[in-house]
Coordinates of C-alpha atoms in Angstrom, one line a residue:
M1 CA 0.0 0.0 0.0
N2 CA 2.9 2.3 0.5
K3 CA 3.7 2.1 -3.2
I4 CA 0.3 3.5 -4.0
W5 CA 0.8 6.4 -1.6
I6 CA 4.2 7.1 -3.2
I7 CA 2.6 7.0 -6.7
Y8 CA 0.0 9.6 -5.7
I9 CA 2.5 11.9 -4.0
V10 CA 4.8 11.7 -7.0
A11 CA 1.9 12.4 -9.4
A12 CA 0.9 15.5 -7.3
A13 CA 4.5 16.6 -7.3
I14 CA 4.8 16.2 -11.1
I15 CA 1.6 18.3 -11.5
L16 CA 3.0 21.0 -9.3
I17 CA 6.4 21.0 -11.1
V18 CA 5.0 21.0 -14.6
D19 CA 2.5 23.7 -13.9
F20 CA 4.7 25.8 -11.5
K21 CA 4.9 28.8 -13.8
V22 CA 1.2 28.7 -14.5
I23 CA 0.3 28.3 -10.8
R24 CA 2.7 31.1 -9.8
D25 CA 1.0 33.5 -12.2
L26 CA -2.5 32.7 -11.0
P27 CA -4.3 35.0 -8.6
K28 CA -3.8 34.0 -4.9
V29 CA -7.4 32.5 -4.6
N30 CA -6.9 30.3 -7.6
R31 CA -3.5 29.1 -6.2
W32 CA -5.2 28.1 -3.0
F33 CA -7.9 26.3 -4.8
T34 CA -5.3 24.3 -6.7
Y35 CA -3.7 23.3 -3.5
I36 CA -7.0 22.5 -1.8
F37 CA -8.1 20.3 -4.7
L38 CA -4.8 18.3 -4.6
L39 CA -5.2 17.9 -0.8
A40 CA -8.9 16.9 -1.2
G41 CA -7.9 14.3 -3.8
L42 CA -5.3 13.0 -1.4
G43 CA -7.9 12.8 1.4
I44 CA -10.4 11.0 -0.8
F45 CA -7.7 8.6 -2.0
A46 CA -6.6 7.9 1.6
Y47 CA -10.2 7.4 2.7
A48 CA -10.8 4.9 -0.1
L49 CA -7.6 3.0 0.8
Q50 CA -7.8 2.9 4.6
I51 CA -11.4 2.2 5.3
S52 CA -12.6 -1.3 4.8
R53 CA -16.2 -0.2 4.1
V54 CA -16.3 2.9 2.0
V55 CA -19.4 5.0 1.9
Y56 CA -19.7 6.7 -1.5
A57 CA -21.1 10.2 -1.8
T58 CA -23.7 9.1 -4.3
V59 CA -25.2 6.6 -1.9
W60 CA -25.3 9.2 0.8
L61 CA -27.0 11.7 -1.5
E62 CA -29.5 9.1 -2.6
K63 CA -30.5 8.5 0.9
W64 CA -31.0 12.2 1.5
L65 CA -32.8 13.0 -1.8
S66 CA -34.9 9.8 -2.1
P67 CA -37.9 11.5 -0.3
L68 CA -37.9 14.2 -2.9
M69 CA -37.9 11.9 -5.9
P70 CA -41.3 11.1 -7.4
F71 CA -40.4 7.5 -8.5

């Protein structure tokens, strides 16, 4: 499992290195969104790997929205 973590971290580092000039020229808010999306992806990836029973967001939304659906 450590190999999978290393692959994700290397992929995120490659994204940051390749797009460094573009990210540096972005407004501050967009830069933070870029970092937040990378960290959120890492969090989702970690959740899917560590938890034996994964609860998917679509299942959670379906339980909340099912009373509103006519069928």
